[in-house]
Amino acid sequence: VKMVAKVFAVALLVSTCEAFIAPVCLPQQKIHARSLQTMPALCMSAVSRRNALKWIGTASTFQMLPADAAEEEGGAWAAHESAFKDSEFADFKTTGSGLKYKDVVEGSGDQPKQGETVRAHYSGYLLDGSLFDTSYRPALFPFSLISPSGPPQAFRLEKGALIPGFEEGMLGMKVGGKRIIYVEPKLGYGERGAGSLIPPNSPLVFYLELRSIGSKLSLE
């Protein structure tokens, strides 16, 4: 039964993959808007027919995960349920721009360059512990039949596409790495804030997980 579910999920993806040729923005994004041009853009890139066919050929290698695996394998490390304390940032390093960061996992892959597209997960907090956005979400159907956790988001690392602190934090990482960054207002949304969720002059804390370099979506 599990194998049938796996093959059905991938077969359905093949039959509809043409619908994914153009990037599609995910509706779950809480504060993404065209007026917030520096907000991290949460869009799914194209799923190619070739990759979909490849997944069918390797469907027997997919593992069906328990319902709580998305949290265990995904965003549990980025959970923070209370206000941040100054002591939590005591061992952070500081860059020339003023960005503070701590590598939880160093990573052993390549390091992205400016102008490249990366795929990464993230969670963003205010200092009072309020989670204003996260990419750690359950997978949408039919991906949910293969894995409960959703795919990482695509970001293009170029000036003007992201807030400066987010971009700098990503550029200093290696694939496979996990990093926490403390973003001063001047490297974030500054005096204007972002909608009703990020007040003006708000420091931000991001948990970043760099999965890959390149925009192609893969289940591997």
Coordinates of C-alpha atoms in Angstrom, one line a residue:
V1 CA 0.0 0.0 0.0
K2 CA 2.8 2.4 0.9
M3 CA 4.5 1.7 -2.4
V4 CA 1.3 2.3 -4.3
A5 CA 0.9 5.7 -2.5
K6 CA 4.5 6.6 -3.4
V7 CA 4.1 5.8 -7.1
F8 CA 0.7 7.5 -7.2
A9 CA 2.2 10.7 -5.7
V10 CA 5.0 10.9 -8.3
A11 CA 2.8 9.8 -11.2
L12 CA 0.4 12.6 -10.3
L13 CA 3.3 15.0 -10.2
V14 CA 4.4 13.9 -13.7
S15 CA 0.9 14.4 -15.1
T16 CA 0.7 18.0 -13.8
C17 CA 4.4 19.0 -13.9
E18 CA 3.8 21.4 -16.8
A19 CA 1.8 23.6 -14.4
F20 CA 5.0 24.1 -12.4
I21 CA 7.1 25.4 -15.3
A22 CA 6.6 29.0 -14.2
P23 CA 7.6 29.8 -10.6
V24 CA 4.6 29.6 -8.3
C25 CA 4.5 31.7 -5.0
L26 CA 3.3 29.7 -2.0
P27 CA 0.1 31.2 -0.4
Q28 CA 1.2 30.4 3.2
Q29 CA 3.7 33.3 3.2
K30 CA 2.4 35.6 6.0
I31 CA 3.8 39.0 5.1
H32 CA 5.1 38.7 1.6
A33 CA 3.7 41.5 -0.6
R34 CA 4.8 43.3 -3.8
S35 CA 5.3 46.5 -1.8
L36 CA 7.9 44.7 0.4
Q37 CA 10.5 44.3 -2.3
T38 CA 13.3 43.3 0.1
M39 CA 11.2 40.6 1.9
P40 CA 12.6 37.1 1.3
A41 CA 10.5 35.9 -1.6
L42 CA 9.0 32.5 -1.0
C43 CA 8.4 30.9 -4.4
M44 CA 8.7 27.4 -5.7
S45 CA 10.9 27.1 -8.8
A46 CA 10.1 24.8 -11.7
V47 CA 9.8 21.0 -11.2
S48 CA 11.1 19.5 -14.4
R49 CA 9.5 16.5 -16.1
R50 CA 12.8 14.8 -16.3
N51 CA 13.2 15.0 -12.5
A52 CA 9.7 13.7 -12.0
L53 CA 10.4 10.7 -14.2
K54 CA 13.6 10.2 -12.3
W55 CA 11.7 10.1 -9.0
I56 CA 9.4 7.4 -10.4
G57 CA 12.4 5.3 -11.2
T58 CA 13.7 5.6 -7.7
A59 CA 10.4 5.5 -5.8
S60 CA 11.4 2.3 -4.0
T61 CA 14.1 4.2 -2.2
F62 CA 11.7 6.7 -0.6
Q63 CA 10.9 6.3 3.1
M64 CA 7.5 7.0 4.5
L65 CA 8.0 9.1 7.7
P66 CA 5.8 9.4 10.8
A67 CA 3.5 12.4 11.1
D68 CA 5.8 14.2 13.5
A69 CA 8.9 13.7 11.4
A70 CA 8.6 17.1 9.8
E71 CA 9.3 18.7 13.2
E72 CA 11.9 16.2 14.2
E73 CA 13.9 16.3 11.0
G74 CA 13.1 19.9 10.0
G75 CA 12.4 22.9 12.1
A76 CA 12.6 21.7 15.7
W77 CA 16.1 23.2 16.0
A78 CA 14.8 26.6 15.0
A79 CA 12.0 26.7 17.6
H80 CA 12.2 29.5 20.2
E81 CA 9.1 29.9 22.4
S82 CA 10.1 32.8 24.6
A83 CA 11.7 36.2 24.5
F84 CA 15.4 36.3 23.5
K85 CA 18.0 37.2 26.2
D86 CA 21.2 39.1 25.7
S87 CA 23.1 36.1 27.0
E88 CA 22.0 34.0 24.1
F89 CA 24.1 36.2 21.7
A90 CA 27.2 36.4 24.0
D91 CA 29.2 33.9 21.9
F92 CA 28.1 35.3 18.5
K93 CA 30.7 36.6 16.0
T94 CA 30.3 40.1 14.5
T95 CA 31.0 41.0 10.9
G96 CA 32.2 44.4 9.7
S97 CA 28.7 45.4 8.8
G98 CA 27.5 44.7 12.4
L99 CA 25.7 41.4 11.6
K100 CA 26.0 38.9 14.5
Y101 CA 26.0 35.2 13.8
K102 CA 26.6 31.8 15.3
D103 CA 27.2 28.6 13.3
V104 CA 25.2 25.8 14.9
V105 CA 26.4 23.4 12.2
E106 CA 29.3 24.5 10.0
G107 CA 28.4 22.7 6.8
S108 CA 30.8 20.9 4.5
G109 CA 29.5 21.8 1.1
D110 CA 30.1 24.7 -1.3
Q111 CA 29.7 28.3 -0.3
P112 CA 27.3 30.4 -2.4
K113 CA 28.4 33.5 -4.3
Q114 CA 26.6 36.8 -4.8
G115 CA 24.1 36.5 -7.7
E116 CA 23.5 32.8 -7.2
T117 CA 20.3 31.2 -6.2
V118 CA 20.1 29.0 -3.1
R119 CA 17.5 26.8 -1.5
A120 CA 17.2 27.2 2.2
H121 CA 14.9 26.9 5.2
Y122 CA 14.5 29.7 7.7
S123 CA 12.5 31.0 10.7
G124 CA 12.3 34.7 11.6
Y125 CA 11.7 36.1 15.1
L126 CA 11.3 39.4 16.9
L127 CA 13.2 39.8 20.1
D128 CA 10.1 39.1 22.1
G129 CA 10.1 35.6 20.7
S130 CA 7.2 36.2 18.2
L131 CA 7.6 34.1 15.1
F132 CA 6.8 36.3 12.1
D133 CA 7.6 33.9 9.3
T134 CA 9.0 30.4 8.7
S135 CA 9.6 28.1 5.7
Y136 CA 9.3 25.0 7.9
R137 CA 5.8 23.9 6.9
P138 CA 4.1 20.6 6.1
A139 CA 4.5 19.4 2.5
L140 CA 1.7 20.0 0.1
F141 CA 0.1 17.1 -1.8
P142 CA 1.4 15.0 -3.5
F143 CA 4.8 15.6 -1.9
S144 CA 3.2 14.8 1.5
L145 CA 2.8 11.2 0.5
I146 CA 6.6 11.0 0.3
S147 CA 7.7 13.3 3.1
P148 CA 5.7 15.3 5.7
S149 CA 8.1 18.3 5.5
G150 CA 7.9 20.9 2.7
P151 CA 10.8 21.8 0.4
P152 CA 13.2 24.6 1.1
Q153 CA 12.6 28.0 -0.4
A154 CA 14.6 29.6 -3.2
F155 CA 16.4 32.9 -2.7
R156 CA 18.5 34.8 -5.2
L157 CA 21.5 36.4 -3.4
E158 CA 21.7 39.8 -5.0
K159 CA 21.5 43.3 -3.7
G160 CA 18.0 44.6 -3.4
A161 CA 16.4 41.1 -3.5
L162 CA 16.7 40.5 0.2
I163 CA 17.2 42.5 3.3
P164 CA 21.0 43.1 3.7
G165 CA 21.4 41.0 6.9
F166 CA 19.6 38.0 5.5
E167 CA 21.7 38.1 2.3
E168 CA 25.0 38.5 4.2
G169 CA 24.1 35.7 6.6
M170 CA 23.4 33.3 3.7
L171 CA 26.6 34.3 1.8
G172 CA 28.8 33.3 4.7
M173 CA 27.4 29.7 5.0
K174 CA 28.2 26.4 3.4
V175 CA 25.7 23.9 2.1
G176 CA 24.6 21.7 5.0
G177 CA 25.1 24.4 7.5
K178 CA 22.8 25.8 10.1
R179 CA 23.2 29.4 11.4
I180 CA 21.5 31.8 13.7
I181 CA 21.9 35.5 12.8
Y182 CA 21.1 38.7 14.8
V183 CA 20.0 41.4 12.4
E184 CA 20.2 45.0 13.5
P185 CA 17.4 47.3 12.1
K186 CA 19.9 49.0 9.7
L187 CA 20.4 45.5 8.1
G188 CA 16.8 44.6 8.3
Y189 CA 13.6 46.7 7.7
G190 CA 14.9 49.8 9.4
E191 CA 12.6 52.7 10.3
R192 CA 9.8 51.6 7.9
G193 CA 9.3 48.1 9.4
A194 CA 7.3 45.5 7.4
G195 CA 3.5 45.7 7.7
S196 CA 1.9 45.0 11.0
L197 CA 4.1 42.1 12.0
I198 CA 7.5 43.9 12.1
P199 CA 7.5 47.2 13.9
P200 CA 9.9 50.0 12.8
N201 CA 13.5 49.7 14.2
S202 CA 13.1 46.1 15.1
P203 CA 16.1 43.8 15.5
L204 CA 15.5 40.4 14.0
V205 CA 16.7 36.9 14.7
F206 CA 16.8 34.3 11.8
Y207 CA 17.5 30.6 12.0
L208 CA 19.0 29.6 8.6
E209 CA 19.5 26.2 7.1
L210 CA 21.3 26.1 3.7
R211 CA 20.3 23.1 1.7
S212 CA 21.7 23.6 -1.8
I213 CA 23.0 26.0 -4.4
G214 CA 20.8 26.4 -7.5
S215 CA 17.1 26.9 -8.0
K216 CA 16.2 23.3 -9.1
L217 CA 13.7 21.6 -6.7
S218 CA 14.6 18.0 -5.8
L219 CA 13.2 15.4 -3.4
E220 CA 16.6 13.8 -3.0

